[in-house]
Each structure stands twice: as C-alpha cells, then as structure tokens.
Amino acid sequence: MPDVARAAKSPSSTPALLAVLAGNAVTPPPMWLMRQAGRYLPEYRQVREQAGGFLDLCYTPELAAEVTLQPIRRYGFDAAILFSDILVVPDALGQRVAFVEGEGPRLEPVRSGADLARLDRARTHATFQRVFETVGRARKALAAETALIGFCGAPWTVATYMVAGRGSVDQADARLWAYRDAAGFAALIDLLADTSIDYLDGQVLAGADVLQIFDTWAGALPEPEFERWVVAPTHRIVTELKRRHPLVPIIGFPRGAGSKAARYLEATGVDGLGCDTGVALEEMRALSQRGKAVQGNLDPLLLVAGGEALNVRVRETLHAMRGAPFIFNLGHGIVPETPPDHVAELVALVRAQGA
Ligand code: CP3
C-alpha cells in the first residue's frame, strides 16, 4: 500500500481523508474528532446561548455553519463535520423532538402502526433544506484540503430513540418491539432507511465530501437481529448512495459491534469502519488489512485526563496503525469536560508523526 508522506514540499488540495478512504496510508494520518463542535468549546457555548434551543441552533444555517467551522479554526482538523443531530430525522418526519437541558432528548414515543402512520416522509423537505443550507455554507467557507463530513444516524439507532422516547441504557423498548412484531418494526426501519437516503443525498448535493452513518447502539443486538436491523438497512443506504454518488466515501460506525465489526465492514459496503474504544489496536490493524480504511479509537476520557496517559496511548496507536489506511479519531464523542488545551496537545502529538 502506498504511504503518502504529507510533506510541505508536495502540497495537494485533495483532502487527506479522501486519500485514506480510497485505501491509502497517509503519514501523519488525517484526524478529526467525533463531537468536535460542542460544549467543551467556549465559542460553541456562546453561539449556543445566542441560538436559544439546541434544535434552533441546528436549524439556523448561519449559526450551525459557524459552529461547524469553529474546531477547524482552532485546531486545523483534516475534516469538519456538519453541525446537526441524528434526531433531526424523526423531528422532520413529524415526531416532535425536544432537548431538555441536562437531560438529553425527549420524543413522543412511536410504539405502534398508528403512531408510525402519523410520520410523513414527504414533509421532511422544509426541515432538511435548512440542514442542506448549513452544508453549503460550511463547504464554501472551508479550504479545499479540509473535507466536509455529512452524517445521519443509522435506522436502528434512531429507532431506539423514537421508540423509547429518550435515550436508554439497554434500548429495551426497540428490541422488544422488534421481537414481538418484526413486520411492524421493519416498517419503521424501512421508513428511516428511505428518509436517511433523502437526507444524505441532499447533503452530498449541497457539498458534503464524505458521509458517516452513526450506529451508536449497534452493540445492543445479538445475531441474527444485528444482521436484520443493523447490516441490512445500512447496506441498503450505502448501495443507494453509491449508485447516486459513486465517488463519495461512506464511514460506518457500528459502536459496540465487537466481533461482528468485520462482518459489518464486508457486508454493508462502507469504505471505512469507525472503531469504538473497545476494539484492540491489533484488531483495528487487522481490520485495516481488508482494503478498507479504519478510524478510531482513543478513549474520550484520555482527552479529559491528558498528560502521560494520553501521550503513551497516542504513540501506541500511531505505531500500531503506521502504514495502514487509518484516520485518527476518538472511540466515541468528546465529552463536555474536555479541556480545549488537551485537544491542542493531541493534535500536536499526531501531527508530529513522521516529522
Ligand atoms: O461535532 C459533531 O460531531 C457534529 C454534530 C453532532 C451532534 N450530535 C451535536 C450534538 C453529531 C454528529 C451528533 C450525533 C449524535 N447525536 C449521536 C451519534 C453519536 C454518539 O454520540 O453516539 C447521538 C446518539 C445523538 C443524539 C443526541 N444528541 C443525544 C443523546 C444528545 C444529548 C446528550 C448530549 O451529549 O448532550 C444530543 C445533543 C447534542 N448533539 C449536543 C451536541 C453538540 C449537545 C447539545 C447542547 O449543546 O446542549
């Protein structure tokens, strides 16, 4: 595999993230962090206050584009990720979503065919349009070498919030619906897959260079439900997006998939695998030998702790992944307690590789 050294002598406007997602190793690896825009940044908290509610921020393109760019200005990451949320999809479908301060999302639960019948894919356009405008504004403001990542939640993960009406530790409500009435639950998953295709397609048309599908609760499902509710709908979304936009790479993040991650990587058709904190470095290395990129997987709490523990782990990660198509990231999102200086230290550590 070619190892493209990123020296100043060979400036390129092709984002390093795209080179890695095409299967190449790049040194130092491109990096971005899940939840890189968020409450740990004082400039985010200021805009958030100005916007009012969290969803108001997501639906105000000027402000959402501004917070998308904030971490790029501060740290020079290789990619910006659209500022939005996975729960914009149920909100656009007509299931009212509220973010309660300090408590997380609240939705009127969808538990039956009748609840489902009230959701309408045709009405999502006006809401999605505001997100697409954010994408357009952010892409226009970014340098050519910085990739813009669009995203959605995977149908399974979004369904867990829609069915429970909130975040839950075990996703029991969605799992029970799937066991008791697989055909009814399939109708919800199909609606979410179709709507996610509309949503991602619009993001690409507006300027997203890369897509990520967040399946935060993939680990809650045993086989064969993992196959049915995680792999199959993701494969459908990926296949349709690739038919429409063959050059736009897709990263899948099946958090907690464990030994099923390899199957997910093979069967969904994604170009890159987001690895959570639980994936051992040797395993991440092995997964990268399949001609696909891997991304991950630093513990977000190491970024809170900082110091020697962070240094050691970053060095181990870079060493383990050297020469592989690898994107440096966390194993889950940044937590609000993260000192911004520790993020700057992390960027310096990663960028020092090969220097
Ligand atoms: O910087 C980025 O990564 C882009 C924006 C982004 C957000 N959420 C902003 C956000 C992205 C990609 C997400 C994804 C998301 N949202 C996921 C999947 C990834 C993961 O973290 O597992 C999930 C499960 C959600 C749903 C969600 N959104 C929850 C459960 C919560 C409340 C808990 C929390 O962390 O506050 C949110 C709110 C949210 N989404 C915030 C941000 C910056 C904090 C809201 C605030 O400013 O008050």
XYZ file of C-alpha atoms and ligand atoms in Angstrom:
403
model
C 0.000 0.000 0.000
C 1.468 3.399 -0.894
C 2.338 5.541 2.086
C 1.808 9.122 1.029
C 4.123 11.314 3.089
C 2.414 14.603 3.777
C 5.358 16.915 3.338
C 5.038 20.635 2.728
C 7.010 20.078 -0.442
C 4.093 18.265 -2.060
C 1.059 20.377 -1.296
C -2.137 18.826 -2.504
C -5.655 20.118 -2.389
C -7.093 16.595 -2.238
C -8.235 16.075 1.321
C -6.030 13.526 3.121
C -9.235 11.980 4.473
C -10.290 11.051 0.917
C -6.887 9.514 0.156
C -7.219 7.258 3.211
C -10.818 6.322 2.399
C -9.566 5.250 -1.039
C -7.357 2.721 0.786
C -4.051 4.624 1.022
C -1.934 5.187 4.118
C -1.077 8.819 4.851
C 1.563 9.952 7.387
C 0.696 11.596 9.692
C -2.837 10.254 9.491
C -5.713 12.656 8.841
C -7.602 13.434 12.039
C -10.948 14.740 13.212
C -12.876 14.048 16.416
C -16.458 12.939 16.895
C -18.403 15.792 18.565
C -15.523 18.141 17.767
C -18.017 21.023 17.800
C -19.680 21.146 21.185
C -19.916 22.257 24.754
C -16.205 21.837 25.621
C -15.528 24.890 23.393
C -16.287 28.323 24.909
C -17.015 29.737 21.436
C -19.638 26.992 20.935
C -21.329 27.779 24.259
C -21.548 31.405 23.231
C -23.267 30.674 19.893
C -25.480 28.055 21.551
C -26.716 30.681 24.006
C -27.392 33.093 21.167
C -29.413 30.432 19.293
C -31.694 29.522 22.190
C -32.529 25.819 21.980
C -30.279 23.104 20.593
C -32.576 22.394 17.629
C -32.836 26.140 16.928
C -29.068 26.042 16.510
C -29.315 23.040 14.159
C -31.979 24.822 12.066
C -30.258 28.218 11.784
C -27.814 27.692 8.895
C -25.695 30.735 9.621
C -25.069 29.669 13.236
C -24.833 25.938 12.502
C -22.217 26.650 9.796
C -20.333 28.843 12.255
C -20.088 26.087 14.900
C -19.152 23.566 12.174
C -16.126 25.754 11.401
C -15.089 26.595 14.976
C -12.995 23.449 15.620
C -11.310 23.815 12.210
C -10.224 27.370 13.002
C -8.971 26.407 16.431
C -7.220 23.106 15.631
C -6.923 22.761 11.847
C -8.500 19.285 11.746
C -8.484 17.486 8.384
C -12.267 17.338 8.323
C -15.208 19.374 9.518
C -18.404 17.532 10.438
C -21.731 19.145 9.710
C -23.278 20.532 12.880
C -26.673 18.896 13.236
C -28.027 15.876 15.094
C -29.204 12.365 14.270
C -32.609 13.228 15.786
C -33.288 15.843 13.104
C -34.678 12.918 11.058
C -37.543 11.992 13.439
C -38.188 15.696 14.033
C -38.505 16.283 10.269
C -40.820 13.254 9.962
C -43.206 14.867 12.427
C -42.275 13.191 15.716
C -41.665 16.204 17.896
C -38.152 16.195 19.437
C -37.131 18.352 22.408
C -33.734 18.629 24.037
C -34.186 19.117 27.750
C -31.296 20.958 29.396
C -29.096 18.488 31.276
C -31.374 15.544 30.444
C -30.938 14.848 26.750
C -33.556 14.247 24.061
C -37.276 13.692 24.654
C -39.697 12.435 21.965
C -43.339 11.324 21.969
C -42.738 7.574 21.697
C -43.650 5.740 18.475
C -44.920 2.324 19.559
C -47.495 1.160 17.023
C -48.523 1.149 13.400
C -50.902 4.028 14.187
C -48.057 6.131 15.624
C -45.978 5.264 12.587
C -48.758 6.288 10.191
C -48.566 9.840 11.550
C -44.974 10.195 10.329
C -44.586 11.528 6.807
C -41.501 11.360 4.636
C -42.977 13.915 2.237
C -42.918 16.634 4.897
C -39.205 16.346 5.704
C -38.102 18.598 2.874
C -38.520 22.001 4.536
C -36.604 20.896 7.646
C -33.866 19.124 5.698
C -33.462 22.174 3.471
C -32.113 24.168 6.416
C -29.511 21.492 7.119
C -28.533 21.419 3.429
C -28.053 25.169 3.567
C -25.671 24.718 6.509
C -23.695 22.195 4.442
C -23.455 24.634 1.528
C -22.310 27.495 3.722
C -19.721 25.386 5.528
C -18.320 23.882 2.307
C -17.942 27.336 0.811
C -16.004 28.596 3.827
C -13.639 25.603 4.093
C -10.271 25.267 2.353
C -10.113 22.654 -0.410
C -7.885 20.341 1.661
C -10.410 20.164 4.503
C -13.099 17.537 3.912
C -16.685 18.170 4.953
C -18.424 15.176 6.530
C -22.199 14.847 6.317
C -23.959 12.286 8.506
C -27.082 10.573 9.697
C -27.928 8.139 12.457
C -28.376 4.551 11.308
C -32.029 3.411 11.244
C -31.558 1.074 14.230
C -30.019 3.740 16.482
C -32.533 6.435 15.501
C -35.352 3.924 16.072
C -34.136 3.250 19.632
C -34.736 6.924 20.499
C -38.035 7.079 18.596
C -39.478 4.025 20.342
C -38.263 4.776 23.886
C -38.913 8.499 23.550
C -35.491 9.146 25.080
C -32.009 7.697 25.437
C -31.912 4.420 27.330
C -29.200 2.178 28.742
C -30.395 -1.058 27.125
C -32.585 0.004 24.161
C -35.157 -2.444 25.564
C -38.258 -0.823 24.061
C -36.997 -1.056 20.472
C -35.631 -4.570 21.000
C -38.951 -5.739 22.409
C -40.940 -4.240 19.535
C -38.556 -5.948 17.066
C -39.042 -9.338 18.815
C -42.803 -9.089 19.288
C -43.767 -7.594 15.934
C -40.882 -7.831 13.456
C -43.067 -6.781 10.499
C -44.299 -3.634 12.289
C -40.790 -2.721 13.421
C -39.500 -3.328 9.866
C -41.897 -0.640 8.634
C -40.210 1.872 10.972
C -36.711 0.767 9.891
C -37.693 0.973 6.200
C -39.104 4.473 6.654
C -35.885 5.536 8.378
C -33.706 3.983 5.661
C -35.641 5.777 2.898
C -35.616 9.083 4.773
C -31.900 8.730 5.563
C -31.213 8.235 1.841
C -33.090 11.500 1.065
C -31.200 13.240 3.855
C -27.703 12.046 2.880
C -28.348 12.600 -0.826
C -29.292 16.228 -0.120
C -26.165 16.703 1.989
C -23.967 15.436 -0.862
C -25.721 17.672 -3.385
C -25.134 20.606 -1.011
C -21.386 19.896 -0.767
C -20.605 17.071 1.692
C -17.454 15.175 0.580
C -17.743 12.186 2.917
C -20.648 10.631 4.854
C -20.705 8.919 8.228
C -23.503 6.677 9.494
C -23.636 6.659 13.315
C -24.910 3.367 14.759
C -24.268 4.160 18.400
C -26.396 1.284 19.728
C -25.386 -1.425 17.214
C -23.884 -3.368 20.133
C -27.290 -3.945 21.723
C -28.308 -6.548 19.148
C -27.357 -10.234 19.031
C -27.237 -12.202 15.779
C -29.419 -12.539 13.723
C -31.037 -9.217 14.729
C -27.723 -7.432 14.106
C -27.904 -8.651 10.530
C -31.530 -7.639 10.082
C -31.649 -4.248 11.817
C -28.036 -3.023 11.500
C -26.345 -4.629 8.479
C -29.284 -4.856 6.054
C -30.634 -1.270 6.327
C -27.096 0.155 6.318
C -26.320 -1.870 3.200
C -29.450 -0.504 1.544
C -28.498 3.103 2.358
C -24.885 2.614 1.229
C -25.897 0.881 -2.009
C -28.308 3.643 -2.988
C -25.912 6.466 -2.066
C -23.120 4.779 -4.041
C -25.425 4.408 -7.050
C -26.148 8.136 -6.950
C -22.708 9.341 -5.828
C -20.070 6.704 -6.580
C -17.179 8.957 -5.549
C -18.452 9.917 -2.096
C -16.964 7.595 0.543
C -19.009 6.395 3.491
C -17.776 5.599 7.004
C -19.875 3.290 9.175
C -19.651 3.462 12.982
C -21.274 0.329 14.451
C -20.432 1.127 18.056
C -20.110 -1.921 20.292
C -20.332 -4.397 17.377
C -17.318 -6.301 18.748
C -16.668 -9.499 16.803
C -19.411 -8.524 14.319
C -17.491 -5.445 13.089
C -15.656 -7.433 10.370
C -18.953 -8.754 9.040
C -20.404 -5.221 9.101
C -17.402 -3.919 7.135
C -17.713 -6.664 4.490
C -21.479 -6.749 4.138
C -22.554 -3.091 4.273
C -20.207 -1.824 1.543
C -18.854 1.075 3.612
C -15.412 2.442 2.705
C -14.312 2.996 6.279
C -15.008 1.447 9.672
C -15.292 3.648 12.754
C -13.887 1.644 15.678
C -15.075 2.230 19.220
C -12.862 2.330 22.286
C -13.323 -1.394 22.920
C -11.540 -2.507 19.714
C -7.945 -3.587 20.495
C -5.234 -1.898 18.408
C -4.168 -5.274 16.917
C -7.762 -5.859 15.888
C -8.019 -2.402 14.331
C -4.791 -3.126 12.445
C -6.186 -6.474 11.261
C -9.440 -4.831 10.110
C -7.394 -2.339 8.064
C -5.875 -5.193 6.040
C -9.131 -5.713 4.136
C -8.578 -2.870 1.686
C -10.835 -0.530 3.683
C -9.951 2.353 5.978
C -10.331 2.228 9.751
C -10.981 5.144 12.077
C -10.667 5.485 15.822
C -10.398 4.848 18.648
C -8.906 6.857 21.510
C -10.892 6.802 24.759
C -12.526 10.270 25.068
C -11.668 10.212 28.780
C -7.939 10.128 27.937
C -8.564 13.520 26.388
C -10.031 14.690 29.709
C -7.111 13.200 31.682
C -4.359 14.467 29.354
C -0.714 14.120 30.395
C 1.380 10.970 30.177
C -1.539 8.535 29.847
C -2.685 10.408 26.733
C 0.845 10.638 25.288
C 1.506 6.936 25.711
C -1.744 5.844 24.134
C -1.435 8.196 21.169
C 2.103 6.922 20.483
C 0.924 3.296 20.725
C -1.946 3.999 18.350
C 0.217 5.733 15.749
C 2.782 2.923 15.971
C 0.165 0.180 15.616
C -1.510 1.848 12.628
C 1.597 3.043 10.776
C 1.387 2.216 7.041
C -2.315 1.358 7.268
C -5.233 3.367 5.816
C -6.038 4.999 9.146
C -7.986 8.066 10.306
C -7.159 9.271 13.808
C -10.296 9.837 15.886
C -11.839 9.019 19.241
C -13.742 5.821 20.002
C -16.827 7.922 20.865
C -17.658 11.633 21.100
C -15.692 14.280 23.016
C -17.201 14.879 26.449
C -18.059 18.421 27.623
C -15.474 18.263 30.461
C -12.577 18.059 27.951
C -10.038 20.892 28.396
C -9.565 22.538 24.966
C -5.784 22.616 25.622
C -5.692 18.822 25.741
C -7.192 18.711 22.262
C -4.435 21.061 21.051
C -1.857 18.726 22.640
C -3.421 15.732 20.907
C -3.290 17.459 17.514
C 0.391 18.329 18.054
C 1.203 14.738 19.063
C -0.486 13.211 15.999
C 0.930 15.768 13.581
C 4.455 15.180 14.926
C 4.411 11.643 13.486
C 6.946 11.292 10.689
C 8.267 14.809 11.312
O -19.454 17.816 16.254
C -20.117 16.869 15.781
O -19.808 15.676 15.934
C -21.300 17.178 14.889
C -22.584 17.283 15.496
C -23.228 16.097 16.180
C -24.017 16.233 17.352
N -24.598 15.033 17.634
C -24.195 17.509 18.084
C -24.772 17.488 19.439
C -23.285 14.748 15.814
C -22.592 14.019 14.678
C -24.173 14.091 16.725
C -24.535 12.676 16.633
C -25.435 12.085 17.642
N -26.481 12.682 18.290
C -25.400 10.720 18.048
C -24.465 9.658 17.496
C -23.091 9.761 18.038
C -22.967 9.493 19.512
O -22.588 10.440 20.220
O -23.250 8.378 19.948
C -26.420 10.538 19.005
C -26.737 9.248 19.730
C -27.099 11.777 19.146
C -28.297 12.062 19.989
C -28.056 13.105 20.991
N -27.801 14.436 20.705
C -28.083 12.964 22.393
C -28.342 11.660 23.127
C -27.832 14.218 22.936
C -27.869 14.595 24.395
C -26.674 14.121 25.121
C -25.561 15.104 24.980
O -24.442 14.700 24.641
O -25.840 16.279 25.241
C -27.607 15.135 21.867
C -27.296 16.571 21.968
C -26.142 17.104 21.167
N -25.863 16.777 19.874
C -25.200 18.090 21.593
C -24.345 18.329 20.511
C -23.208 19.320 20.448
C -25.203 18.795 22.941
C -26.377 19.705 22.975
C -26.161 21.060 23.594
O -25.436 21.907 23.064
O -26.816 21.279 24.624
